[in-house]
XYZ file of C-alpha atoms in Angstrom:
645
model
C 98.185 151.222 133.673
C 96.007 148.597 134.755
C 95.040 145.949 138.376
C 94.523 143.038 138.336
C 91.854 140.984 139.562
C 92.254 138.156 142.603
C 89.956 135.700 141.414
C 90.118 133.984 137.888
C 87.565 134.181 135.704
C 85.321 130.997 135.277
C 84.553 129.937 131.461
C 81.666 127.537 132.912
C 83.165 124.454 130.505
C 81.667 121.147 132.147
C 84.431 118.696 133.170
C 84.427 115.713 131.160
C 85.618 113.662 128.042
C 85.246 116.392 125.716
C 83.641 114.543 122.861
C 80.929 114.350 125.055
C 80.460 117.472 126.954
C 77.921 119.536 125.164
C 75.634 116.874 124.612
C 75.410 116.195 127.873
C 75.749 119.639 128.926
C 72.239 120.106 126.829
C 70.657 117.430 128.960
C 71.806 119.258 131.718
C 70.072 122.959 130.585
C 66.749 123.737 132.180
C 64.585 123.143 129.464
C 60.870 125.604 128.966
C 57.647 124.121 127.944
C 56.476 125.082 124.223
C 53.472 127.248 126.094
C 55.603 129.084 128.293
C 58.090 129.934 125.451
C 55.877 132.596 124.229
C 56.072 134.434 127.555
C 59.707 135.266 126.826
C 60.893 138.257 124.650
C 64.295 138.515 123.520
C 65.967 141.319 121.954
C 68.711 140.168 119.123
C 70.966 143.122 117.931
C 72.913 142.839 114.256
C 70.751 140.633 111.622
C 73.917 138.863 110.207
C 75.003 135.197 110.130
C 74.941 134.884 113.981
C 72.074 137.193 114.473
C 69.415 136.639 111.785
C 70.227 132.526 112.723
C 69.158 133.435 116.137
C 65.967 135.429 115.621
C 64.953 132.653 113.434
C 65.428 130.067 115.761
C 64.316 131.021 118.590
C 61.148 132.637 116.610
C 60.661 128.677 115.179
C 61.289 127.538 119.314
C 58.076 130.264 120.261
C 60.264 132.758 122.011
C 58.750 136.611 121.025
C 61.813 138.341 119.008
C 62.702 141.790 118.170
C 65.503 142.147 115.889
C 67.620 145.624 114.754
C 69.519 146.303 112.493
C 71.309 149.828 111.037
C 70.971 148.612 107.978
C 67.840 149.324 105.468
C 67.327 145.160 105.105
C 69.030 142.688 106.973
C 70.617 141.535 103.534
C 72.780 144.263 103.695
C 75.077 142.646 106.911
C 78.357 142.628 107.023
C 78.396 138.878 106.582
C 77.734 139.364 102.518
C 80.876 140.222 102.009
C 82.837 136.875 103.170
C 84.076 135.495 99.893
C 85.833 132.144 100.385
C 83.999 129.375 102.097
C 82.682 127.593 105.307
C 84.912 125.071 107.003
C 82.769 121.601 108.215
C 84.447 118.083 108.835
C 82.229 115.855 106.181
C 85.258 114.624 104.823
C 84.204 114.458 101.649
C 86.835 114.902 99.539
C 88.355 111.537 101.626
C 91.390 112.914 102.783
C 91.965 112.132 106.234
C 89.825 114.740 108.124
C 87.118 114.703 110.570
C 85.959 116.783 114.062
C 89.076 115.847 115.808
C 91.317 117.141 113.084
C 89.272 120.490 112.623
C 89.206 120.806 116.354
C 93.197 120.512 116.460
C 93.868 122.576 113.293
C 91.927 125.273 114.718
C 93.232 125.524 118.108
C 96.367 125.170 116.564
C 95.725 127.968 114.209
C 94.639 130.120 117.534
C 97.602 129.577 118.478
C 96.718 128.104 121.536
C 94.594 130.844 123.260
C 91.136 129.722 122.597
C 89.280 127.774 124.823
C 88.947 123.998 123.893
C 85.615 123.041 125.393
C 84.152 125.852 122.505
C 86.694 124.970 120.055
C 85.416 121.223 120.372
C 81.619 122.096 120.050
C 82.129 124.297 116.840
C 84.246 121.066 115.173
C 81.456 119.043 116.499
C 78.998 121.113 114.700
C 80.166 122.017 111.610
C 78.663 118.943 109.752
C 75.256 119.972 111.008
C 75.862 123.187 109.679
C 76.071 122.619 105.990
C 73.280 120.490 106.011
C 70.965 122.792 107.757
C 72.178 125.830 104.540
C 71.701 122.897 101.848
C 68.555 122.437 102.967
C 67.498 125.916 102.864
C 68.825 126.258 99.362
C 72.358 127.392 99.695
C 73.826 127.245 96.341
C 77.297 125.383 97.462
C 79.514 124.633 94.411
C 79.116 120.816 93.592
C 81.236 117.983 91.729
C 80.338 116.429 88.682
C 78.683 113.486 90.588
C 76.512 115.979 92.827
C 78.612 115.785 95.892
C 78.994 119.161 97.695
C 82.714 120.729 96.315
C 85.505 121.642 99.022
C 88.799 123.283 98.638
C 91.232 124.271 101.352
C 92.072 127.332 103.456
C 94.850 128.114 105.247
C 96.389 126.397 108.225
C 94.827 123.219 106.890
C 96.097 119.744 105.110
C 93.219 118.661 104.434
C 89.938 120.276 101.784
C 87.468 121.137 104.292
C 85.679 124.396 103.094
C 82.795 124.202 101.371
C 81.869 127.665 99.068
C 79.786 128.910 96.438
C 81.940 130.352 94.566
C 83.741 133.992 95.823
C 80.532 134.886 97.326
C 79.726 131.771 100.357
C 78.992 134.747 102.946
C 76.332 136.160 100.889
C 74.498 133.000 99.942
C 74.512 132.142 103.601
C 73.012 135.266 104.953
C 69.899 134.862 102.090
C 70.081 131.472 103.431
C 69.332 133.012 106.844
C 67.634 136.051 105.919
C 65.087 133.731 104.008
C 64.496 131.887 107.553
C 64.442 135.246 109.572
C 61.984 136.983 106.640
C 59.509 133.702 107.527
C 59.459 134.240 111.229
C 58.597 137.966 110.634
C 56.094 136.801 108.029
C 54.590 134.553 110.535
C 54.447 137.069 113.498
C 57.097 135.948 115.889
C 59.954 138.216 114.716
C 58.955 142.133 114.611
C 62.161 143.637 112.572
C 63.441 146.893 113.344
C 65.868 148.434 110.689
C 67.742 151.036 110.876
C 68.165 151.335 114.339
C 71.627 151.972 116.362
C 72.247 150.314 119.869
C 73.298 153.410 121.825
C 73.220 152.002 125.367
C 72.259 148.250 127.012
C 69.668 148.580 130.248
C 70.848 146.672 133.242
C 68.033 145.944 136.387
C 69.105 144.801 139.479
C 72.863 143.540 137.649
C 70.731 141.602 134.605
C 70.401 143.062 131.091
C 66.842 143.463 130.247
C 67.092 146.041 127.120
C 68.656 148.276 125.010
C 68.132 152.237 123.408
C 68.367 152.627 120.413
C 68.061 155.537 117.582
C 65.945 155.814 115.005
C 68.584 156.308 112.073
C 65.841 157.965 109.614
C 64.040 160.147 112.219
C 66.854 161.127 115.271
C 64.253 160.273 117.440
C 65.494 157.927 120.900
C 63.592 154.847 121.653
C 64.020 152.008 124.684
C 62.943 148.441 124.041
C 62.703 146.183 126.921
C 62.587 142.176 126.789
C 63.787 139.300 129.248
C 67.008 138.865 127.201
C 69.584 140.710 124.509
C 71.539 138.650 122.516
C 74.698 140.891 120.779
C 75.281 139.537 117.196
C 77.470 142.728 116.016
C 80.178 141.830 114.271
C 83.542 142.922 114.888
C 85.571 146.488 115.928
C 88.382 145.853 112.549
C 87.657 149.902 111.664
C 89.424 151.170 114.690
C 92.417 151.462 112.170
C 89.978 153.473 109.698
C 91.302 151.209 106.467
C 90.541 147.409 106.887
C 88.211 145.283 104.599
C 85.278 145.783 107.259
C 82.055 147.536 105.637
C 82.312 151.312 106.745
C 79.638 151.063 109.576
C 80.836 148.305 110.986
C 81.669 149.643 114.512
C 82.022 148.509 118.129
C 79.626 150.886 119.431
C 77.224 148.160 121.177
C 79.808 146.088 122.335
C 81.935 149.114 123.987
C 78.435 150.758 125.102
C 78.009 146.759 126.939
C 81.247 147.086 128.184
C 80.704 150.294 129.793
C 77.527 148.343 131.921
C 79.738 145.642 133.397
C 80.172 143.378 130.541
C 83.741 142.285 130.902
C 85.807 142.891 127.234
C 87.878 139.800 125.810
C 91.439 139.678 124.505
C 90.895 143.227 122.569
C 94.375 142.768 121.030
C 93.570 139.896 118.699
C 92.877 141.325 115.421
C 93.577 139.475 112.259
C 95.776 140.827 109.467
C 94.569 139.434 106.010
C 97.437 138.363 103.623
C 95.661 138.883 100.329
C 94.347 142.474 99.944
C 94.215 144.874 97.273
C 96.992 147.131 98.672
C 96.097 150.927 99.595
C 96.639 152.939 96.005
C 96.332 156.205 97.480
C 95.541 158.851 100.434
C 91.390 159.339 99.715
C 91.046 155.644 100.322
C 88.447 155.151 103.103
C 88.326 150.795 103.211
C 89.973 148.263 101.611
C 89.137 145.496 99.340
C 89.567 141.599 100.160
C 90.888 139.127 98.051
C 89.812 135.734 98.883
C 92.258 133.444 100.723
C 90.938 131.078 98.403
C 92.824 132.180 95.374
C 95.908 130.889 97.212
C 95.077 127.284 96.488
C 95.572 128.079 93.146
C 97.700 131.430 92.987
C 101.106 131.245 93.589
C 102.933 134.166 95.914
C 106.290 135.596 95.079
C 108.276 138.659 94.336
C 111.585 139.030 92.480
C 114.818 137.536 94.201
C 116.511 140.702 92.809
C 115.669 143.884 94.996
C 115.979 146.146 92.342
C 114.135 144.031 89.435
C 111.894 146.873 87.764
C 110.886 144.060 85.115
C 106.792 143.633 84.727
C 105.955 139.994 86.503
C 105.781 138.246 82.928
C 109.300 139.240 81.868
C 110.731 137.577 85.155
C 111.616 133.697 84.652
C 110.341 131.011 87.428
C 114.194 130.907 88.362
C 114.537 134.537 89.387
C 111.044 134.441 91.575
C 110.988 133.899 95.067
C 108.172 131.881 95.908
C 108.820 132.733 99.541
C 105.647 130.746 101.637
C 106.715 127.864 99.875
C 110.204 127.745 99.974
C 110.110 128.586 104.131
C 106.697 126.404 104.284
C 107.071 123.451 102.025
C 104.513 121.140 104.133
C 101.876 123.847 104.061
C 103.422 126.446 101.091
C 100.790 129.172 100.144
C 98.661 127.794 102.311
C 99.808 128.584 106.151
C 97.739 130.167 108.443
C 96.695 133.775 107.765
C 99.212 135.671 110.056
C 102.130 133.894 109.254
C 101.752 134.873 105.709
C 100.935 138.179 106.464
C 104.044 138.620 108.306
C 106.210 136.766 105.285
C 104.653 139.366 103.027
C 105.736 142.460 105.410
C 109.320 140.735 105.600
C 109.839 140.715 102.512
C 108.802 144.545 101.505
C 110.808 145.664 104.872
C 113.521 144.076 103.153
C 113.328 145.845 99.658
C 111.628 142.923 97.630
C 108.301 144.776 97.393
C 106.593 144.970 93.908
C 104.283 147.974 92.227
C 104.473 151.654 92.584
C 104.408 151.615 96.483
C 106.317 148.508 96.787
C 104.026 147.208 99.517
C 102.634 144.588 97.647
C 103.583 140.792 96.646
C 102.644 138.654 93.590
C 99.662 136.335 93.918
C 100.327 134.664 90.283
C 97.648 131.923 88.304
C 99.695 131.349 85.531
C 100.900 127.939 86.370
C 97.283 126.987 87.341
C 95.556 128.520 84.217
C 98.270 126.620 81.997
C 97.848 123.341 84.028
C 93.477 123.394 84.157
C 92.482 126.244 81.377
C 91.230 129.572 82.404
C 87.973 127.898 82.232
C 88.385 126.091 85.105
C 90.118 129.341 86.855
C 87.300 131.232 85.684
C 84.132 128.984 87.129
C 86.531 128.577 90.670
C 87.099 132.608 91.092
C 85.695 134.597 88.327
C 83.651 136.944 90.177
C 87.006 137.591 92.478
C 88.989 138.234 89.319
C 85.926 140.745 88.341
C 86.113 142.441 90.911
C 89.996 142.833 91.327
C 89.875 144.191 87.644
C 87.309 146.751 88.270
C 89.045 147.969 91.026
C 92.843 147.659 89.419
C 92.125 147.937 85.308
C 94.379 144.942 85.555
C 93.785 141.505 84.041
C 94.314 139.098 86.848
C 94.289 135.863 83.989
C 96.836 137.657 81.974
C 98.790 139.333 85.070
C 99.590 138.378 88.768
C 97.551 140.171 91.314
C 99.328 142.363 94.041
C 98.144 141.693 97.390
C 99.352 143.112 100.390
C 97.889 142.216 104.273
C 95.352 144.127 105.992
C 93.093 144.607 108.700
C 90.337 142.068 108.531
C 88.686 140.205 111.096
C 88.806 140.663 115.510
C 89.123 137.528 117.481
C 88.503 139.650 120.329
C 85.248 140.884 121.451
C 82.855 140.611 124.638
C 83.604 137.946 127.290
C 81.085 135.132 127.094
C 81.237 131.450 128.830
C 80.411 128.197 127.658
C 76.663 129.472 127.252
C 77.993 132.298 125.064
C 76.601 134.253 128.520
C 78.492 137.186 129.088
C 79.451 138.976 132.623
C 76.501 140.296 132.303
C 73.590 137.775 133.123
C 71.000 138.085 130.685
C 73.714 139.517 127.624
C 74.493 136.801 124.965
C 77.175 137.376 122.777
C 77.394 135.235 119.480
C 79.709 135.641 116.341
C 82.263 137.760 116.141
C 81.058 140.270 118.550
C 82.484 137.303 121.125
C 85.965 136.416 121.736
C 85.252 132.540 122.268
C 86.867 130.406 119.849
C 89.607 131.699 117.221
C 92.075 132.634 119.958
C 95.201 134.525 118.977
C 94.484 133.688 114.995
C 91.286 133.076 113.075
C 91.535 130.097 110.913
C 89.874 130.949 107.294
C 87.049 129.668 106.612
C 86.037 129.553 110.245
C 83.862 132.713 110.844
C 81.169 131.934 108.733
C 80.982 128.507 110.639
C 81.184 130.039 114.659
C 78.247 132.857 113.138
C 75.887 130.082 112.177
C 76.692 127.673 114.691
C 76.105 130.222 118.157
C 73.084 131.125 116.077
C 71.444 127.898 115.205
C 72.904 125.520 117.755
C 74.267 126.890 120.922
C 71.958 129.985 121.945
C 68.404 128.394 121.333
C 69.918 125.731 124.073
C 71.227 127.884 126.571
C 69.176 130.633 126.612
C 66.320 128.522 128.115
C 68.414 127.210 131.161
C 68.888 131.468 131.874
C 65.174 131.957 131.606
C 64.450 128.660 133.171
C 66.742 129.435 136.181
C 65.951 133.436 136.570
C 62.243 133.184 135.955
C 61.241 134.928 138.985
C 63.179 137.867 138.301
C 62.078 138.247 134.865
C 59.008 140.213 135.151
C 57.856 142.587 132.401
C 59.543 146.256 133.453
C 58.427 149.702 131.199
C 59.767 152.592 130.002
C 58.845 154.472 132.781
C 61.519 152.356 134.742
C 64.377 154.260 136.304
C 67.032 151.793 134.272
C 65.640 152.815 131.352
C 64.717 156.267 131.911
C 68.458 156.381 132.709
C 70.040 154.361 130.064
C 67.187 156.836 127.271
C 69.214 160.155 129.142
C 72.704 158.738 129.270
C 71.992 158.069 125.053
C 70.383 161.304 124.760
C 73.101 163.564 126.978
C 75.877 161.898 124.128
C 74.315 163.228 121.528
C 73.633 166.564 122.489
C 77.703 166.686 123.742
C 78.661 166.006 120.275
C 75.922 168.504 118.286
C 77.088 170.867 121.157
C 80.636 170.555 120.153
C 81.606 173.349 117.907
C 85.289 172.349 116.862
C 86.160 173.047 112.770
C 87.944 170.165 112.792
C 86.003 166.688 110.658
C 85.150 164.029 112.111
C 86.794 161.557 109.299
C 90.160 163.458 109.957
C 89.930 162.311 113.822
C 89.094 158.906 112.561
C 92.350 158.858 110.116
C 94.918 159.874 112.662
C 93.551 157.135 115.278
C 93.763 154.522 112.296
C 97.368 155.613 111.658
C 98.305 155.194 115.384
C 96.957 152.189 116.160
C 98.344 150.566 112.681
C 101.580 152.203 113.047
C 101.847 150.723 116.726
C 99.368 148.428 117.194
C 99.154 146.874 113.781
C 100.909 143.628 112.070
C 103.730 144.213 114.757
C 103.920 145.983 118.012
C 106.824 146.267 120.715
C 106.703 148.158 124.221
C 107.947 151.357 123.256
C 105.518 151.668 120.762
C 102.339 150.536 122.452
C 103.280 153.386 125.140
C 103.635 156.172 123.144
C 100.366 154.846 121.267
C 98.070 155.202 124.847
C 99.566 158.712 124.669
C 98.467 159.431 121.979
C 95.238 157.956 122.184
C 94.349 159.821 125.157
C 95.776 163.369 123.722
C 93.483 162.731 120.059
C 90.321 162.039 122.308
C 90.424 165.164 124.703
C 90.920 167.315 121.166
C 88.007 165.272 119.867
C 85.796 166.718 122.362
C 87.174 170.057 122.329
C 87.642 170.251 118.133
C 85.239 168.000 116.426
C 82.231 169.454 113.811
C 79.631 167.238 113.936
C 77.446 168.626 111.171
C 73.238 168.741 110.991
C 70.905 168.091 114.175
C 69.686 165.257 115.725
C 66.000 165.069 114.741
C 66.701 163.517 111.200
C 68.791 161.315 108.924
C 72.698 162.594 110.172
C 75.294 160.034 108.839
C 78.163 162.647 110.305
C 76.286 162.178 113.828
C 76.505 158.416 113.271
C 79.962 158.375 112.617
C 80.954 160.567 115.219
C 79.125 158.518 117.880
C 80.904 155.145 116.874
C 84.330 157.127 116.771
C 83.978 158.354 120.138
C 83.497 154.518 121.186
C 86.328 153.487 118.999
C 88.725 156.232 120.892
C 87.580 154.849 124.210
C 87.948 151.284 122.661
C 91.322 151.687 121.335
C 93.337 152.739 124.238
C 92.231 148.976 126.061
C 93.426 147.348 123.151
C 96.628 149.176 123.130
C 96.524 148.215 127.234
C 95.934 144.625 126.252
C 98.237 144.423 123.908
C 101.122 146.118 126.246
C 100.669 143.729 129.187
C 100.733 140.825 126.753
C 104.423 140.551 126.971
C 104.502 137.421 124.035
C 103.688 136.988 120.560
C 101.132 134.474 119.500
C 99.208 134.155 116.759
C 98.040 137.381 115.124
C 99.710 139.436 118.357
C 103.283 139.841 117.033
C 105.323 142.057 119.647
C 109.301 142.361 118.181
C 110.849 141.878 121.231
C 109.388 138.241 121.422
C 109.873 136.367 118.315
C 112.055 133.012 117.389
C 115.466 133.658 115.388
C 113.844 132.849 112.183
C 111.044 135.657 113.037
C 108.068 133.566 113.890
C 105.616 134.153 116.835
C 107.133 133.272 120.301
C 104.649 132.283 123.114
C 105.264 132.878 126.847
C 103.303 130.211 127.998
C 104.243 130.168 131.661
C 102.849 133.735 131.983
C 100.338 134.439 129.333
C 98.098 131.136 129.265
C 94.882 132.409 129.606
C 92.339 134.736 128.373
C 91.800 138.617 129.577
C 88.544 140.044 130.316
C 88.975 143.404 131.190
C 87.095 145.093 133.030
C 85.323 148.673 132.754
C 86.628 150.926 135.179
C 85.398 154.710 133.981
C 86.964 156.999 130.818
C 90.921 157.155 131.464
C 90.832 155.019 134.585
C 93.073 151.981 135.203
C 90.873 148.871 133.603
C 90.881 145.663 135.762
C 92.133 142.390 134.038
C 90.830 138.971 134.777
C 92.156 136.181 133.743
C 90.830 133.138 132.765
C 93.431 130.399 132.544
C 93.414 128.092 129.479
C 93.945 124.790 130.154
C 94.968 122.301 126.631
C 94.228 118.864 127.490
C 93.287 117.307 124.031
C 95.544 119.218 121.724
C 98.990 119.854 124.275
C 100.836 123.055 123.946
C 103.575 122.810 121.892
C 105.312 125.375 119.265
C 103.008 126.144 116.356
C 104.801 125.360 112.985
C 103.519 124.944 109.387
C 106.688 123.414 107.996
């Protein structure tokens, strides 16, 4: 199913107390001169946290930037719709934490498959991070005195987030956007929306553009700079329903893959414990709740399996609040896949609540009697808006039902230290990389990697590639035969799937590969499974090509064309992650296979065997991929068995 590579892959991490690495690791980076910056272009793909950071900064450094985006305005990135907060060490709240602490909780919370030299650098720079959005305006939540407010997340003892209210990933990206919208203002960003990244151009082995389509007028275009920096987010809608917007895709990422960047741990996807569950068969995404409310909100469901009782009729003696009776050191509050796997437990075993019984209680009564719905209401009221408008249910007179989903992918493109990819010349940043959440994102934690790869880490290393390749950077044009062939490789895809006259939709392709992959490769997974699921795969994408009705032409606005372009990646896409999850013969973090689990049903590492990180390589459609491995070595936080009792 797949070979193996002989050598292991290098991560680039300089040796060293790591406290101290990436400063001196930035003294170490070929620096440019401010008059030579300006003879550098770079290309940054997706405008959101990670991306729109970039083009600003590297705008402010000098650097010529040309930024896309599918969407109308960058404003309109996924990032807006992160709800709960941004994790930073300021210790404010006096409680015991600080870098180290973050560092450890969120290696820990990884599960011990990320790679500590990043890990470190993102604790390290978390502090910088919040003041860097208050300055810009950010309107963080604040205490009475004027300090910045925190509250905690999951897999955490100690208050670290800082939010503004249920809406921290929208503030964050205007934040951005306002710094991106100045740069374009001021000449050094030109912004290109609505524009798709169909296919990355490689020259002699380093990437020096991408093609795009124009999403209003069909037409193909090639754009070529001395560096592309990948900011796209992550690939959460190969399952169809997850909380991602509905274009999210992995359509640049896969499309890099396929030109020798080498793909990351695809198997690492994040199940979210507190979700509106699915209310019926038309659904097309699902809706997040917070994992905020759980600092407050209480989760349970009836010790009696066959209690048909509404929530308010059952007394606190006949509720089983299950995280914090198996939990009691971290209670509601564990990381996110352990409770999502508590809340599957208990509906496998019959305790499940509402009509579909795949749902749990998330319950603020005891917090609204204890500090007033007032208080409640100023903490979460827009969350409680929206679950009502999409429920008719009163979430202040009546518990919530949540129920885990599809949310966020700690896998994505290989990068090292430098956030470089395989490809030199291809940055990856946010969560279009696979470089620091390992096996299980901590919450609170993507909004913090987006800005800090964007702000911090790419306007440093980027220079040392320029710096070091200079020679080989000269200006190329479309009339190159890399472009020329990346502009007919785009072009011949399209025309394949216009050309394609099946009766069959492409949505109802896209709904049987969601059901596969979360019926196999979903909150759990176990051998048998995972093969039939590659099967299958392979089976739905030859009738893809043979049945699909792509509808309208090519020359204009053609949302079906869109969407049948990113499934085709996502059917290509989803048979590695099936192979990555098959050959990863453990459970860790947010990878759960059955056969590997402790006797009280918790995740059970294979350390011996399965200590590193896989980049697999691109080998052709159907072919046998090639994994390298990149071994993870845990000096500062030693492995040990992950527990939140």
């Amino acid at each position: 199913m797949f070979r193996v590579a002989e050598q292991p892959l290098d991560g680039k991490v300089p040796s060293g107390d790591i406290t101290q690495v990436w400063d001196k690791h930035k003294d170490n980076l070929k620096p440019i001169s401010p008059n030579n910056k300006r003879k550098y272009e770079v290309i940054v793909v997706g405008t959101g946290l990670a991306g729109a950071s970039a083009a600003a900064s590297l705008a402010e450094l000098g650097y010529s930037v040309k930024a896309f985006c599918f969407q109308d305005s960058p404003r309109r990135a996924h990032s807006i719709a992160a709800q709960g907060g941004i994790n930073a060490a300021k210790n404010y709240p006096n409680d015991g934490d600080s870098v180290w602490r973050l560092f450890a909780d969120t290696v820990k919370g990884g599960d011990w498959r990320a790679r500590e030299g990043n890990v470190y650098r993102l604790a390290q720079m978390s502090a910088n991070i919040i003041d860097q959005c208050v300055a810009q305006g950010v309107p963080f939540a604040r205490e009475y005195g004027g300090l910045l407010s925190n509250r905690t997340f999951g897999g955490s003892l100690v208050s670290r987030t800082f939010y503004a209210r249920g809406q921290t990933g929208q503030q964050l990206l205007l934040g951005a956007y306002s710094a991106l919208m100045r740069q374009v203002g001021g000449g050094k960003v030109k912004m290109f929306p609505r524009r798709e990244m169909l296919e990355l151009i490689v020259v002699d082995g380093v990437a020096r553009g991408i093609v795009c389509r124009d999403l209003t007028t069909g037409k193909i275009e090639s754009y070529t700079a001395q560096a592309v920096v990948l900011a796209t987010g992550g690939y959460g809608n190969v399952f169809y329903l997850s909380t991602n917007a509905k274009g999210c895709n992995v359509t640049a990422a896969w499309r890099c893959h396929r030109r020798g960047a080498l793909f990351g741990n695809p198997c690492y996807t994040q199940i979210h414990p507190t979700c509106i569950p699915v209310s019926g068969d038309y659904q097309s995404k699902l809706t997040l709740m917070s994992e905020s409310l759980r600092n407050d909100g209480r989760v349970w469901v009836p010790k009696n399996q066959s209690d048909t009782r509404s929530p308010d009729q059952i007394p606190d003696d006949e509720r089983d609040y299950y995280l914090e009776r198996r939990y009691p050191s971290y209670g509601n509050m564990v990381a996110r896949d352990v409770a999502s796997r508590a809340a599957k437990e208990r509906c496998d075993a019959g305790f499940g609540v509402g009509s579909s019984k795949l749902a749990v209680y998330l319950d603020f009564k005891h917090a609204i009697e204890r500090d007033g719905e007032a208080v409640i209401r100023a903490k979460y009221g827009n969350l409680f808006h929206m679950y009502e408008k999409i429920t008719a249910e009163n979430p202040y007179k009546v518990p919530m039902r949540i129920y885990p989903a599809v949310h966020y992918t700690m896998g994505g493109l290989w990068v090292d230290y430098n956030l470089q990819s395989s490809v030199p010349g291809l940055f990856v940043l946010g969560e279009a990389n696979f470089s620091d959440h390992g096996a299980n994102r901590l919450g609170a934690s993507a909004l913090m990697q987006g800005l800090a790869d964007g702000y911090f880490v790419i306007p440093y290393t980027i220079a040392d590639h320029f710096g070091k390749n200079a020679s080989k950077l000269g200006k190329i044009g479309d009339d190159h035969p890399a472009v020329k062939e990346a502009v007919t490789a785009a072009t011949q895809r399209i025309n394949t799937l216009l050309n394609t006259h099946g009766t069959k939709s492409v949505d109802s392709f896209h709904r049987e590969l969601g059901a596969i992959m979360w019926d196999k490769c979903g909150m759990a997974r176990n051998d048998a499974g995972l093969r039939q699921a590659a099967g299958e795969i392979r089976q739905l994408r030859d009738r893809f090509w043979k049945e699909v009705r792509v509808l309208g032409s090519g020359e204009l606005l053609n949302q079906n064309l869109e969407h049948a372009g990113r499934l085709a990646d996502f059917l290509e896409f989803a048979e590695l992650m099936v192979i990555d999850a098959l050959h990863r013969a453990e459970s860790c973090g947010g990878h759960f296979r059955e056969e590997h689990a402790t006797e009280d049903g918790e995740a059970k590492r294979d350390d011996n065997n399965f200590c590193y990180a896989a980049g697999w390589e691109f080998a052709g459609v159907g072919n046998e991929p090639v994994l390298h491995k990149e071994p993870l070595e845990f000096k500062n936080v030693p492995l040990q068995t992950r527990s939140y009792k």
